[in-house]
mmCIF file of C-alpha atoms in Angstrom:
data_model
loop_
_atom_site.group_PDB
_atom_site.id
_atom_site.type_symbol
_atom_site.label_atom_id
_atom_site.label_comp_id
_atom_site.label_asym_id
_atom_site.label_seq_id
_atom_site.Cartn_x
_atom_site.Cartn_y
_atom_site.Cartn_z
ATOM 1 C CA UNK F 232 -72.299 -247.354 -120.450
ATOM 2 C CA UNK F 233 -75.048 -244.681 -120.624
ATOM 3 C CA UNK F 234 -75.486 -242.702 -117.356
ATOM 4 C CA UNK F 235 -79.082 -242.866 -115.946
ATOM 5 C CA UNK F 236 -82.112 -240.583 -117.097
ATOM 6 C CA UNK F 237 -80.202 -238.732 -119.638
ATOM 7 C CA UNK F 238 -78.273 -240.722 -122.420
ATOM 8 C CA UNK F 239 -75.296 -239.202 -121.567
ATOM 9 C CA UNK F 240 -71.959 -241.256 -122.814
ATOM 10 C CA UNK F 241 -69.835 -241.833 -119.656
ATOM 11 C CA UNK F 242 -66.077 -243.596 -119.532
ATOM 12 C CA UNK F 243 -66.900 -245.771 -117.048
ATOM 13 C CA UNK F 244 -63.531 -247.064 -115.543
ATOM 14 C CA UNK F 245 -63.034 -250.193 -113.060
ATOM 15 C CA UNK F 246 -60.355 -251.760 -111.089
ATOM 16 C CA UNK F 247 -56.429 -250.426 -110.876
ATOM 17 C CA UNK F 248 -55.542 -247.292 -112.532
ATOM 18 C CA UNK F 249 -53.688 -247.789 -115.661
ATOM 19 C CA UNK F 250 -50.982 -245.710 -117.980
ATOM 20 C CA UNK F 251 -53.390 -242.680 -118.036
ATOM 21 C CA UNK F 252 -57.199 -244.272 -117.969
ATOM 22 C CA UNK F 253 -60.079 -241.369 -118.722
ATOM 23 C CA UNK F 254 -61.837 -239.944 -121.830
ATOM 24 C CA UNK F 255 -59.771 -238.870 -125.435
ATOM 25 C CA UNK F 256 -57.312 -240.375 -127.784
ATOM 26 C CA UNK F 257 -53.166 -239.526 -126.763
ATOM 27 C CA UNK F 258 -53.954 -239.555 -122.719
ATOM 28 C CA UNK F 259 -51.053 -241.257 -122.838
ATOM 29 C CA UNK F 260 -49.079 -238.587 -124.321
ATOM 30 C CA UNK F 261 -50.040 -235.737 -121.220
ATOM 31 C CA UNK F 262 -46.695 -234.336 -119.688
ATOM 32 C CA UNK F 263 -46.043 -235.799 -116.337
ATOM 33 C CA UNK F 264 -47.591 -233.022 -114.456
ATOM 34 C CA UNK F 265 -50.158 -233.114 -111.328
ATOM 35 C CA UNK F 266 -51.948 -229.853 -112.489
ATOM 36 C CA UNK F 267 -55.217 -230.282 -114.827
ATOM 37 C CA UNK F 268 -53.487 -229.316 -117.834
ATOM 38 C CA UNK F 269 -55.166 -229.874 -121.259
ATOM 39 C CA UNK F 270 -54.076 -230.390 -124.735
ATOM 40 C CA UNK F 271 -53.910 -226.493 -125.106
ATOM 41 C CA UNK F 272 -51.898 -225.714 -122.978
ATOM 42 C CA UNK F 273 -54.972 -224.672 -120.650
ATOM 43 C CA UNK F 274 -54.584 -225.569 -116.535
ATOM 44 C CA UNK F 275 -57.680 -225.434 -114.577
ATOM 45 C CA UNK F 276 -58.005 -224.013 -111.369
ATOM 46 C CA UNK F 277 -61.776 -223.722 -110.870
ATOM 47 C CA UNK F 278 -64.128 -225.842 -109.823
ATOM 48 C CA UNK F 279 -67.384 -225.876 -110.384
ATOM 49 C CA UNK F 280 -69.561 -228.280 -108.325
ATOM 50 C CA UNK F 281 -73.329 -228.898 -108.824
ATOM 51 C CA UNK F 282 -74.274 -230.081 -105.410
ATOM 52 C CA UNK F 283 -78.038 -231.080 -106.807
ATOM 53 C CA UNK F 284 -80.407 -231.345 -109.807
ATOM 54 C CA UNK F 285 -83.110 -229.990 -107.820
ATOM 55 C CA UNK F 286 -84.693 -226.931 -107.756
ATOM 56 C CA UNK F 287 -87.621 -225.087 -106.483
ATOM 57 C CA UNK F 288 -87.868 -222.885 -109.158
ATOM 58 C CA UNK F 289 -88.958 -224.028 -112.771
ATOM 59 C CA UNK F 290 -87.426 -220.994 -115.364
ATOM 60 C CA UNK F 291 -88.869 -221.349 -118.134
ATOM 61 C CA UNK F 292 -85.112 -221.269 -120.043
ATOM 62 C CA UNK F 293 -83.629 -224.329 -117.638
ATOM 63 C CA UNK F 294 -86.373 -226.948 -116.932
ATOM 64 C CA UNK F 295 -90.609 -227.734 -117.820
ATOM 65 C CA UNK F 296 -93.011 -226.582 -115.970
ATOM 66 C CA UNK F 297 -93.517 -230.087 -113.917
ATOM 67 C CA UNK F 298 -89.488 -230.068 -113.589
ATOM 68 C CA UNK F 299 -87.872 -232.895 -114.354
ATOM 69 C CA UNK F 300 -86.961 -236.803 -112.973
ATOM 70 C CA UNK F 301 -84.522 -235.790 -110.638
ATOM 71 C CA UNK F 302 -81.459 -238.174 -109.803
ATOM 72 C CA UNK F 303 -81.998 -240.775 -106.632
ATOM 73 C CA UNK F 304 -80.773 -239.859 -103.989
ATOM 74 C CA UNK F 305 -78.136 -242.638 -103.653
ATOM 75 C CA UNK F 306 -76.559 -241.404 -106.878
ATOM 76 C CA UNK F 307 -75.898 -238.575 -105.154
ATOM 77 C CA UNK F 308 -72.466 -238.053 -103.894
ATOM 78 C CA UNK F 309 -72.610 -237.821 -100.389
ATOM 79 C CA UNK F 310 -70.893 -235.335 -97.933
ATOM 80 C CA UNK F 311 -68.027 -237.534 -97.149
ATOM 81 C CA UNK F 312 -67.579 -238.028 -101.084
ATOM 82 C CA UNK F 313 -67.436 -234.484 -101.910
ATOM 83 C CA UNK F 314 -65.422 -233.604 -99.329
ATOM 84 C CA UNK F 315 -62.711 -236.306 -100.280
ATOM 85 C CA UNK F 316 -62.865 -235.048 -103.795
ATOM 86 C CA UNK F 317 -62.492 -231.336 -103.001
ATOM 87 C CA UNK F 318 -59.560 -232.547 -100.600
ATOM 88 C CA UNK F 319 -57.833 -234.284 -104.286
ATOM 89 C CA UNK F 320 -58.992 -231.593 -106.611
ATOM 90 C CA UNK F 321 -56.967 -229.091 -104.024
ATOM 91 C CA UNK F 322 -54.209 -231.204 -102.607
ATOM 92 C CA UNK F 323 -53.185 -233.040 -105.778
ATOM 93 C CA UNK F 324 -54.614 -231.421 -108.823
ATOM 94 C CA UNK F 325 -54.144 -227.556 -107.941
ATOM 95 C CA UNK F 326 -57.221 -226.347 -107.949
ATOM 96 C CA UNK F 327 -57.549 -222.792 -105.932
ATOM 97 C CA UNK F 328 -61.417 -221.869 -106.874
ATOM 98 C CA UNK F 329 -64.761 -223.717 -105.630
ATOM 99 C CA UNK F 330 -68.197 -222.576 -106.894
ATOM 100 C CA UNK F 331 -71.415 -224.382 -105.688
ATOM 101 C CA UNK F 332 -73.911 -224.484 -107.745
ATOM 102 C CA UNK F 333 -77.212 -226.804 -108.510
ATOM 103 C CA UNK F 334 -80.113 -226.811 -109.446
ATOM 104 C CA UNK F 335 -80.735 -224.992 -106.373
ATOM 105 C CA UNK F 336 -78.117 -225.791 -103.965
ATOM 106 C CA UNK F 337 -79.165 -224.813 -100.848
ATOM 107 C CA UNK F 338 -81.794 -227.550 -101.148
ATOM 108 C CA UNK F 339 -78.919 -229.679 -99.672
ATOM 109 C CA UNK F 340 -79.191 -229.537 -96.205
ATOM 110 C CA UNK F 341 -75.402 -230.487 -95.538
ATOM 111 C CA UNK F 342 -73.868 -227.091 -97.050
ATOM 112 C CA UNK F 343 -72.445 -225.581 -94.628
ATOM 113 C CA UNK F 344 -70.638 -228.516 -93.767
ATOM 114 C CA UNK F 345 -69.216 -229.262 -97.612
ATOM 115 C CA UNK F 346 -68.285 -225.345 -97.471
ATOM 116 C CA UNK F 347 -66.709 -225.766 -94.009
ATOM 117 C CA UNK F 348 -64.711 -228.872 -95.059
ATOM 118 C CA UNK F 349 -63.158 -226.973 -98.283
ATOM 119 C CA UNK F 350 -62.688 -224.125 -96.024
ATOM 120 C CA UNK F 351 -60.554 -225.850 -93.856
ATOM 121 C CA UNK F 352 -57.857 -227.482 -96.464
ATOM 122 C CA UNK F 353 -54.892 -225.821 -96.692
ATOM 123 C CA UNK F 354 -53.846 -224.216 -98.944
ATOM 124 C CA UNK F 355 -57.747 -223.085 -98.724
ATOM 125 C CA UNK F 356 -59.296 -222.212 -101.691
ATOM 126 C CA UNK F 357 -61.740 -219.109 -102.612
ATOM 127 C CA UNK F 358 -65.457 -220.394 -102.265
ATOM 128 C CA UNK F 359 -68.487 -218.916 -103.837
ATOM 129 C CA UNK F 360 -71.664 -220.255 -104.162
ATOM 130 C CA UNK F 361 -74.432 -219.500 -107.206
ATOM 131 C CA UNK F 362 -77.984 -219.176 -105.937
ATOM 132 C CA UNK F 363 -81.476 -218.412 -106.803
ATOM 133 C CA UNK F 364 -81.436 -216.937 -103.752
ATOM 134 C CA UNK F 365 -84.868 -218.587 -101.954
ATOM 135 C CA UNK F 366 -83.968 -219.502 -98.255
ATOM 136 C CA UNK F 367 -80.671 -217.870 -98.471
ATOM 137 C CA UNK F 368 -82.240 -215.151 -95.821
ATOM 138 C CA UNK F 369 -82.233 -217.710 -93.217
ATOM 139 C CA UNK F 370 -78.701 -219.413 -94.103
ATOM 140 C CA UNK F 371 -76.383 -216.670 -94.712
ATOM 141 C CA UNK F 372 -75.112 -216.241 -91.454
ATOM 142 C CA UNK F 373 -74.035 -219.985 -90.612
ATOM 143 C CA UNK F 374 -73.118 -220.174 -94.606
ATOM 144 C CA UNK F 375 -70.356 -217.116 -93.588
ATOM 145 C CA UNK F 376 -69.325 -218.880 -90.869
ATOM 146 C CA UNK F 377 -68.659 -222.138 -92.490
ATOM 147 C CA UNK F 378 -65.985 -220.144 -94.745
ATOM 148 C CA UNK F 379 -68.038 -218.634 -97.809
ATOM 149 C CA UNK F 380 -66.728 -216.188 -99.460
ATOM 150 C CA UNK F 381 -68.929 -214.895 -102.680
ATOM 151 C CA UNK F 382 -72.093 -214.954 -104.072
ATOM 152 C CA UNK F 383 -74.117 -214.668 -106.725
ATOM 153 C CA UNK F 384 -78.010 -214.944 -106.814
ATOM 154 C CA UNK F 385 -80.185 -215.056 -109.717
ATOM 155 C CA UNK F 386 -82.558 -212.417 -110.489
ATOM 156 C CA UNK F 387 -84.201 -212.133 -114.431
ATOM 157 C CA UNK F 388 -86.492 -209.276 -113.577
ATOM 158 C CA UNK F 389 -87.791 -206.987 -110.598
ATOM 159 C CA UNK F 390 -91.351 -207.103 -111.740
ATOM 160 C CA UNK F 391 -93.227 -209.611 -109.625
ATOM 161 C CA UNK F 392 -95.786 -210.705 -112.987
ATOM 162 C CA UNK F 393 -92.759 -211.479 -114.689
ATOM 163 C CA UNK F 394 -91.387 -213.399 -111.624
ATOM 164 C CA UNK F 395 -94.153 -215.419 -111.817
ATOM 165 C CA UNK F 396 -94.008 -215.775 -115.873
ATOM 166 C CA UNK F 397 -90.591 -216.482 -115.752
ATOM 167 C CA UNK F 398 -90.037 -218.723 -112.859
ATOM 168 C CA UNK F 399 -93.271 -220.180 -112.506
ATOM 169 C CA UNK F 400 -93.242 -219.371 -109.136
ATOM 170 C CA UNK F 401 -93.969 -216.588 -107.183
ATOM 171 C CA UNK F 402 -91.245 -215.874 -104.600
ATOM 172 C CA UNK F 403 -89.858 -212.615 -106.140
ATOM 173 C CA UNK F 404 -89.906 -211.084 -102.272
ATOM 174 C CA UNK F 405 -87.805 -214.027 -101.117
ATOM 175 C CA UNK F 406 -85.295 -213.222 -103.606
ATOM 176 C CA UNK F 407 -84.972 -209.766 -102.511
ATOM 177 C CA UNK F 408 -84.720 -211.106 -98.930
ATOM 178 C CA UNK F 409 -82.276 -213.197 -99.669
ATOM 179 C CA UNK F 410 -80.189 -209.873 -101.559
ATOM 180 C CA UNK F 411 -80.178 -208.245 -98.857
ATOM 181 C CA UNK F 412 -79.221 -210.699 -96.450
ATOM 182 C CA UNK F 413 -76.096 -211.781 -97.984
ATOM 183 C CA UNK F 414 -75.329 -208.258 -98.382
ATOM 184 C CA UNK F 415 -75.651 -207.025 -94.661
ATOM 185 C CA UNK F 416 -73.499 -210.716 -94.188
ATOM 186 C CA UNK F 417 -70.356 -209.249 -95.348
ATOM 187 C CA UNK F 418 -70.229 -211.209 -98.859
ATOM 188 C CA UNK F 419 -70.185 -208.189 -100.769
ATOM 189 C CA UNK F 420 -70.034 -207.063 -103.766
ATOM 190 C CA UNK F 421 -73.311 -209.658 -103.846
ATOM 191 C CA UNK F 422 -72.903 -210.622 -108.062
ATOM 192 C CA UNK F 423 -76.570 -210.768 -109.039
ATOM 193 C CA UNK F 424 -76.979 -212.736 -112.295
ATOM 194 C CA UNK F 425 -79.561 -211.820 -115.238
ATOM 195 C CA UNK F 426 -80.590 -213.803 -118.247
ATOM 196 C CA UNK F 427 -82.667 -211.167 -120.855
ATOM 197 C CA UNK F 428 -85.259 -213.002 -122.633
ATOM 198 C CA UNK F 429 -86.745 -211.364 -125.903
ATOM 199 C CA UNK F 430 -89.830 -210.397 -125.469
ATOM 200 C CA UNK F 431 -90.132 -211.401 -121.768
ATOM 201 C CA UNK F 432 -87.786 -209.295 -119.631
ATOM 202 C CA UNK F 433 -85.382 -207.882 -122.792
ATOM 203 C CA UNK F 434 -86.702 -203.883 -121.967
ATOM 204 C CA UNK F 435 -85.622 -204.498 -117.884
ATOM 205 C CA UNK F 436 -81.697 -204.020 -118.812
ATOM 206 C CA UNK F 437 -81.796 -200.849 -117.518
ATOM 207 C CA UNK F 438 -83.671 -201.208 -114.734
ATOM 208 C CA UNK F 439 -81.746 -203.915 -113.569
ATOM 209 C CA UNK F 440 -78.685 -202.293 -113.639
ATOM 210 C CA UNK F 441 -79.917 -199.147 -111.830
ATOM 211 C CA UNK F 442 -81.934 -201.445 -109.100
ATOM 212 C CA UNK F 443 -77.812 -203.326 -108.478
ATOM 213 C CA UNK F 444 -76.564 -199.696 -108.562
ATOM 214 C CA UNK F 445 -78.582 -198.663 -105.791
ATOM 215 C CA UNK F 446 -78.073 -201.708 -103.127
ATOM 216 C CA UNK F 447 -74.262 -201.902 -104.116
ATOM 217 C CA UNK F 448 -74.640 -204.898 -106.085
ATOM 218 C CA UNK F 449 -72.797 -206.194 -108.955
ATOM 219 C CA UNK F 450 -75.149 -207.117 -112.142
ATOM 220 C CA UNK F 451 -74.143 -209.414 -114.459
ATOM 221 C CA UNK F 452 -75.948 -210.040 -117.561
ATOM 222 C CA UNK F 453 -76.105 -213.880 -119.090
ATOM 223 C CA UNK F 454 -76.455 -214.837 -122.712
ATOM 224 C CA UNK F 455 -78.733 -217.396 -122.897
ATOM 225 C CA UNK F 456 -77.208 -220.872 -124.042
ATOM 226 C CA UNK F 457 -77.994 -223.954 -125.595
ATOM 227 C CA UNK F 458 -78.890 -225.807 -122.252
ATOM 228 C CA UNK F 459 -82.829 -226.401 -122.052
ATOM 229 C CA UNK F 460 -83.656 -230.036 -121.530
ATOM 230 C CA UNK F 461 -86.763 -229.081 -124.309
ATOM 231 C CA UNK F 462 -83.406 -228.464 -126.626
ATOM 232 C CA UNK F 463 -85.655 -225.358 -127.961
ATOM 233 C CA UNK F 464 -82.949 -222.372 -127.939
ATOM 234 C CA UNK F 465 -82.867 -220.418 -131.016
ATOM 235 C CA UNK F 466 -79.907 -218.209 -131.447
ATOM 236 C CA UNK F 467 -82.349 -215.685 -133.031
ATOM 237 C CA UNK F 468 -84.357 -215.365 -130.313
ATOM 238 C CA UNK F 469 -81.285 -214.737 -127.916
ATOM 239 C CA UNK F 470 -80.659 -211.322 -127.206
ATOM 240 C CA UNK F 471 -77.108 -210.903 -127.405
ATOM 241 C CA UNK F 472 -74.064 -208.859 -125.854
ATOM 242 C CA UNK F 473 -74.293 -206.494 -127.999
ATOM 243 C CA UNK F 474 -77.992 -206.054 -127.454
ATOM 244 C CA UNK F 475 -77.296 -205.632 -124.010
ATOM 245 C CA UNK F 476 -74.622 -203.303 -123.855
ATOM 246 C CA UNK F 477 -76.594 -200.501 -126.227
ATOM 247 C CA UNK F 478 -79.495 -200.711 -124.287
ATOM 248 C CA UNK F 479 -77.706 -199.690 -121.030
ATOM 249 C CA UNK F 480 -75.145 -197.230 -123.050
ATOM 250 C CA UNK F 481 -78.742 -195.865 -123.805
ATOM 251 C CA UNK F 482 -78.939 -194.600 -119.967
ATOM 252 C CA UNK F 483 -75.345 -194.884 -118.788
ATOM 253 C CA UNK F 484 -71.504 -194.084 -120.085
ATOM 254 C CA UNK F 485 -69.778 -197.497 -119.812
ATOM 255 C CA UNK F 486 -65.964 -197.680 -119.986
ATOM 256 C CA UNK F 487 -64.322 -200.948 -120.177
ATOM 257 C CA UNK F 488 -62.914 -202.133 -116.700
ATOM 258 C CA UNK F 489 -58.900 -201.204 -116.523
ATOM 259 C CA UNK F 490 -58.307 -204.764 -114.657
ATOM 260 C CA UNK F 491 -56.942 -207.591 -116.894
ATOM 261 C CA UNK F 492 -59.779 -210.083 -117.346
ATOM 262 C CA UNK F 493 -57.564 -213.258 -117.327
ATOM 263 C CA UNK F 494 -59.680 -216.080 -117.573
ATOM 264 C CA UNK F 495 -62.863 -214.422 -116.018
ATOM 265 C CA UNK F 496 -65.857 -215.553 -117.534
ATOM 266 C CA UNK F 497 -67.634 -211.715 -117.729
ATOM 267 C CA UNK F 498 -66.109 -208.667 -119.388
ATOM 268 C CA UNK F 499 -66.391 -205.610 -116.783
ATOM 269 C CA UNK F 500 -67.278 -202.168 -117.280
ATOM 270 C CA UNK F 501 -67.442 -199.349 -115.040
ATOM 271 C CA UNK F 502 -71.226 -197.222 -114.973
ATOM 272 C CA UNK F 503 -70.862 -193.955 -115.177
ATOM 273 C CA UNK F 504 -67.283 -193.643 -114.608
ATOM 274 C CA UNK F 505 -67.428 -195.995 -111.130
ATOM 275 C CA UNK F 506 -67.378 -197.683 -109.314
ATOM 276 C CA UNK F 507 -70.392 -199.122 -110.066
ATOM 277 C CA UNK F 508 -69.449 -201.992 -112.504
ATOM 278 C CA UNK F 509 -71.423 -204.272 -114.825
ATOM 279 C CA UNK F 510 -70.424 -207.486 -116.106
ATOM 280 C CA UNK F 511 -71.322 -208.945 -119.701
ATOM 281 C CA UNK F 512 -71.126 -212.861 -119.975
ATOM 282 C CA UNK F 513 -71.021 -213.636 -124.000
ATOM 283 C CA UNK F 514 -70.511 -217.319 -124.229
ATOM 284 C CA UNK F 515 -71.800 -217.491 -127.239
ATOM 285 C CA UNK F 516 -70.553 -214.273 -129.136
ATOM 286 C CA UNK F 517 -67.945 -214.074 -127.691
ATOM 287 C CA UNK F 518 -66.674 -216.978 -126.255
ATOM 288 C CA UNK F 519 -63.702 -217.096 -123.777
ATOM 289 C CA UNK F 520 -63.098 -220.856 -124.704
ATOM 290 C CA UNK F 521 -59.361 -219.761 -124.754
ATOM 291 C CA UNK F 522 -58.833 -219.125 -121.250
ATOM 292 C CA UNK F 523 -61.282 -221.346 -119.642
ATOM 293 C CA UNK F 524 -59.773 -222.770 -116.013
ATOM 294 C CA UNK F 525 -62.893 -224.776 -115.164
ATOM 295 C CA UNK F 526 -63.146 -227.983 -114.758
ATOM 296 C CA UNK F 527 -66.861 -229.476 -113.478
ATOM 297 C CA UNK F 528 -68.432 -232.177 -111.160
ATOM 298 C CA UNK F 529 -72.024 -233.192 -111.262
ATOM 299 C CA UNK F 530 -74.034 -233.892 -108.212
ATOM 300 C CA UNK F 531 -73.810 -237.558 -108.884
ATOM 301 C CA UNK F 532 -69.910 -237.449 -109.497
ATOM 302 C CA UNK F 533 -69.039 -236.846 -113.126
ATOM 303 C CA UNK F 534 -66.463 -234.885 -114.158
ATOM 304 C CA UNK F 535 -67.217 -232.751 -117.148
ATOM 305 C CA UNK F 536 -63.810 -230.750 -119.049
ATOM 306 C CA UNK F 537 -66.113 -228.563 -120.692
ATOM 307 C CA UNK F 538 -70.271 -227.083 -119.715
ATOM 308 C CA UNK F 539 -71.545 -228.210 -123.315
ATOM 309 C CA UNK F 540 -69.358 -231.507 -123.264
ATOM 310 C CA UNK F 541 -71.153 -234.712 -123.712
ATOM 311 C CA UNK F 542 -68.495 -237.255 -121.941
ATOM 312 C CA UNK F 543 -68.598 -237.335 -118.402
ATOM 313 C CA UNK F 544 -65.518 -239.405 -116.717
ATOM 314 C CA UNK F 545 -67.136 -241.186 -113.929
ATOM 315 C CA UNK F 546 -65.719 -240.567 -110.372
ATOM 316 C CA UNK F 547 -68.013 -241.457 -108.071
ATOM 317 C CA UNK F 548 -68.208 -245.514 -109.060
ATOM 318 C CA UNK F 549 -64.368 -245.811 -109.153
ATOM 319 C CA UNK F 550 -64.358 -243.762 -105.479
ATOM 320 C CA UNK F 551 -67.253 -245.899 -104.242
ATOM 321 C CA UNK F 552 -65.494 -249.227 -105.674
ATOM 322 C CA UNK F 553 -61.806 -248.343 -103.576
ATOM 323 C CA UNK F 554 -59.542 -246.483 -105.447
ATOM 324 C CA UNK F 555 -57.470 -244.370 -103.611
ATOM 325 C CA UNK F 556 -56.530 -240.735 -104.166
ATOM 326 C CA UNK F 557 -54.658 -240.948 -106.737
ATOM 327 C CA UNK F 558 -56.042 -243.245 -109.168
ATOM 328 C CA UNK F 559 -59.013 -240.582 -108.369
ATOM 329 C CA UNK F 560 -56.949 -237.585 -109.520
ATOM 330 C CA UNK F 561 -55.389 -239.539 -112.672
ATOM 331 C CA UNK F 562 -58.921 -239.649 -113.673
ATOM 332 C CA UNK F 563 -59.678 -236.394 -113.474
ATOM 333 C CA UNK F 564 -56.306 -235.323 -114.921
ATOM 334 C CA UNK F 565 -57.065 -237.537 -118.380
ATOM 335 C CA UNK F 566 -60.520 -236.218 -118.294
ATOM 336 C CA UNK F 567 -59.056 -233.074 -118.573
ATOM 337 C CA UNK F 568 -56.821 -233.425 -121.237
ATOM 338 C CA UNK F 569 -59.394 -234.230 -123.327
ATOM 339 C CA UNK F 570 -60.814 -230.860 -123.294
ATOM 340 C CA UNK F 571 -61.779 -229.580 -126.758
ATOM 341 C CA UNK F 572 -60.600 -226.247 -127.791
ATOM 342 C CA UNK F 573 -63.937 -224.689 -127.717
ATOM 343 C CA UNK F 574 -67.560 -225.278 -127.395
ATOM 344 C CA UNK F 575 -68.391 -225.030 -130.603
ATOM 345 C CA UNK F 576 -71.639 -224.143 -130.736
ATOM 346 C CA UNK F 577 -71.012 -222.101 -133.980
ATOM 347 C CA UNK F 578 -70.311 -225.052 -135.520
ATOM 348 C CA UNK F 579 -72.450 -226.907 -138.002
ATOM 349 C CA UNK F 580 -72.309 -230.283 -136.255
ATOM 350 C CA UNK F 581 -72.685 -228.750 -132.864
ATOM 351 C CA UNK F 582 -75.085 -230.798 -130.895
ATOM 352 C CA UNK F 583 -76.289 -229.378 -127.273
ATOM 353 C CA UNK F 584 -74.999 -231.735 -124.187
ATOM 354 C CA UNK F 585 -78.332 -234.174 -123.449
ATOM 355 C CA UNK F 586 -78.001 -232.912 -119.948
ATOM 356 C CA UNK F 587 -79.633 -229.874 -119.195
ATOM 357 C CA UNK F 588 -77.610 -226.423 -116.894
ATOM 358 C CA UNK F 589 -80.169 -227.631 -113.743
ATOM 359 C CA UNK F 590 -78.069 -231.212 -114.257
ATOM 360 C CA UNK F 591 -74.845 -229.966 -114.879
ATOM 361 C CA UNK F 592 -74.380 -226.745 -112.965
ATOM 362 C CA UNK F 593 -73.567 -223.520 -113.526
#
C-alpha cells in the first residue's frame, strides 16, 4: 500500500501479530531480545519523533517556496497515540533518548504535554527538542517545566538579507529571541545548528562560530543531504566537512574533543583550546552509519530504521485498529532489524527517500 501524498512503500500490517511481522527478509531469524537490535549487531536507543510536517519557515534546502501539501490532520497521531508509543518505545523496547523534531514542532500546540508525558515514565528518558526557534521565546519556560532537557535551534546565517534569502521569511530577530530565551531557561549549552550553502551563507563559518562563542552556545555545522522534496542536491555544490573545518582553522586552533564520541552524530572539537566547542556533522563524508542508535517515527506514525530509508512500518493503523502493546513493539522491533548497514548514498543505485527532512524529521 502506498502511504498518502508521497509514494512512499509502507508494510502495512493487520490483525494478530504473527512469528515476527514488519519490513525485511530473515525477521524471523532476530534473537529473542526486547531491545531494537538490528542485523549488525546495532541496538537503538534514540528516538527521533517528528511531531509535524509543518512549518513556518520555507528553507530553500527543505521545502518550495509555497511549502508543501501537508498531511490531514487526522493522520496525525494524536497526543494520546504518541504518548502510548513513547510509553512502548521506553518500557518495552529500551529506548533512553527522545528528540522532537518537525517540520516545526512547536506548531503543535499539545507539546508540553507529549514532553510532560515522556517525562514522567520511569525509567525517564533524556528529552531534547530540535527547533527553528520562532515562538520558542514565549514557550520555554512551560517547555522546562514539562521536563525538557536540550535544545537545539536552527540558525544558517546572522545576516538578516540572507535570513530572508534563505528562509523566505523574515523572522531572523525571533530566532535570536528565541536563543536567548532558552538560554536564560537553564537548557544550556543551547546546540545551535548550521547548514553552509555555497555561495549563499558558505563565507559565515566563522562568524557563526564566533557569534555561539560569545552567548555560550554550542555551533554545530550540518552537511547538507539528499533530502529536498525538489530532489535537486548536488554533492558538488555541498560544501563539505572538510570545507568547514579549514575555514574556521583559518581563525581558530581546533583540537579534537578528548570525550569518546560513541554513537554521537557530530565530531567535537574544542576552539581555541576550550571550552568553547564546535561540532561537525558529516553524514555524507563521513558517515557514522556504524554506530547509529536511532530509530524514527513520523508525525503520522511510521517507523523509519534509517533517515534516507524508503520503507516505513506502519504503527499508527495497527494501534488505531487494537493491537495491544506488544504486537506494537514486535513491529517496531522487525522494523528494526531490517536496518541496512548504511545509507548509501555513495552508492551508484542510491535513490533519495520520496519523503522530504520537513516529512520525516530531523
Amino acid at each position: 500500500m502506498t502511504a498518502v501524498h508521497l509514494g512512499l512503500p509502507t508494510t502495512r500490517v493487520s490483525g494478530s501479530a504473527g512469528a515476527r511481522p514488519g519490513p525485511g527478509a530473515g525477521a524471523a531469524s532476530r534473537p529473542d531480545t526486547p531491545a531494537l537490535l538490528d542485523r549488525f549487531g546495532r541496538v537503538a536507543t534514540d528516538l527521533r519523533i517528528s511531531l509535524t510536517d509543518r512549518c513556518n519557515l520555507r528553507c530553500t534546502y527543505c521545502m518550495p517556496a509555497d511549502g508543501l501539501d501537508w498531511l490531514p490532520r487526522p493522520e496525525l497521531l494524536t497526543t494520546a497515540e504518541l504518548a502510548r508509543l513513547i510509553r512502548i518505545a521506553v518500557h518495552r523496547l529500551g529506548v533512553t533518548e527522545i528528540r522532537f523534531t518537525g517540520g516545526e514542532p512547536l506548531l503543535r500546540r499539545d507539546l508540553e504535554d507529549i514532553i510532560g508525558a515522556a517525562a514522567a515514565l520511569h525509567p525517564r528518558p533524556r528529552l531534547a527538542l530540535t527547533t527553528n526557534g520562532i515562538g520558542l521565546d514565549r514557550r520555554v519556560t512551560g517547555l522546562v517545566r514539562a521536563g525538557l532537557d536540550r535544545i537545539n535551534v536552527s540558525l544558517d546565517t546572522l545576516r538578516p538579507e540572507r535570513f530572508r534569502a534563505i528562509a523566505r521569511r523574515d523572522r531572523l530577530d525571533d530566532v535570536l529571541a528565541g536563543l536567548a530565551a532558552a538560554s536564560a531557561a537553564g537548557l544550556t549549552p543551547v546546540k545551535v545548528n548550521a547548514v553552509l550553502l555555497r555561495g549563499v551563507n558558505d563565507d559565515e563559518a566563522v562568524d557563526l562560530l564566533d557569534f555561539c562563542l560569545a552567548h555560550g552556545y554550542q555551533p554545530r555545522f550540518i552537511e547538507q543531504m539528499p533530502l529536498d522534496p525538489q530532489h535537486g542536491w548536488d554533492r558538488e555544490n555541498m560544501v563539505t566537512a572538510d570545507e568547514i573545518l579549514a575555514a574556521l582553522r583559518a581563525a581558530h586552533e581546533l583540537t579534537p574533543h578528548p570525550a569518546e564520541r560513541g554513537s554521537a552524530p557530530a565530531e567535537r572539537w574544542l576552539v581555541d583550546g576550550g571550552p568553547g566547542m564546535v561540532g561537525v556533522i558529516a553524514s555524507v563524508t563521513r558517515p557514522f552509519c556504524a554506530t547509529c542508535d536511532r530509530t524514527r517515527l513520523t508525525a503520522d506514525g511510521q517507523v523509519r530504521n534509517c533517515l534516507f530509508a524508503r520503507t516505513e512500518t506502519d504503527l499508527r493503523d495497527v494501534l488505531r485498529g487494537g493491537a495491544d502493546d506488544e504486537e506494537l513493539a514486535e513491529l517496531w522491533r522487525a522494523a528494526m532489524w531490517a536496518k541496512a548497514a548504511g545509507h548509501g548514498i555513495d552508492n551508484a543505485d542510491f535513490v533519495q527517500p520520496e519523503r522530504p527532512m520537513s516529512a520525516i524529521g530531523g
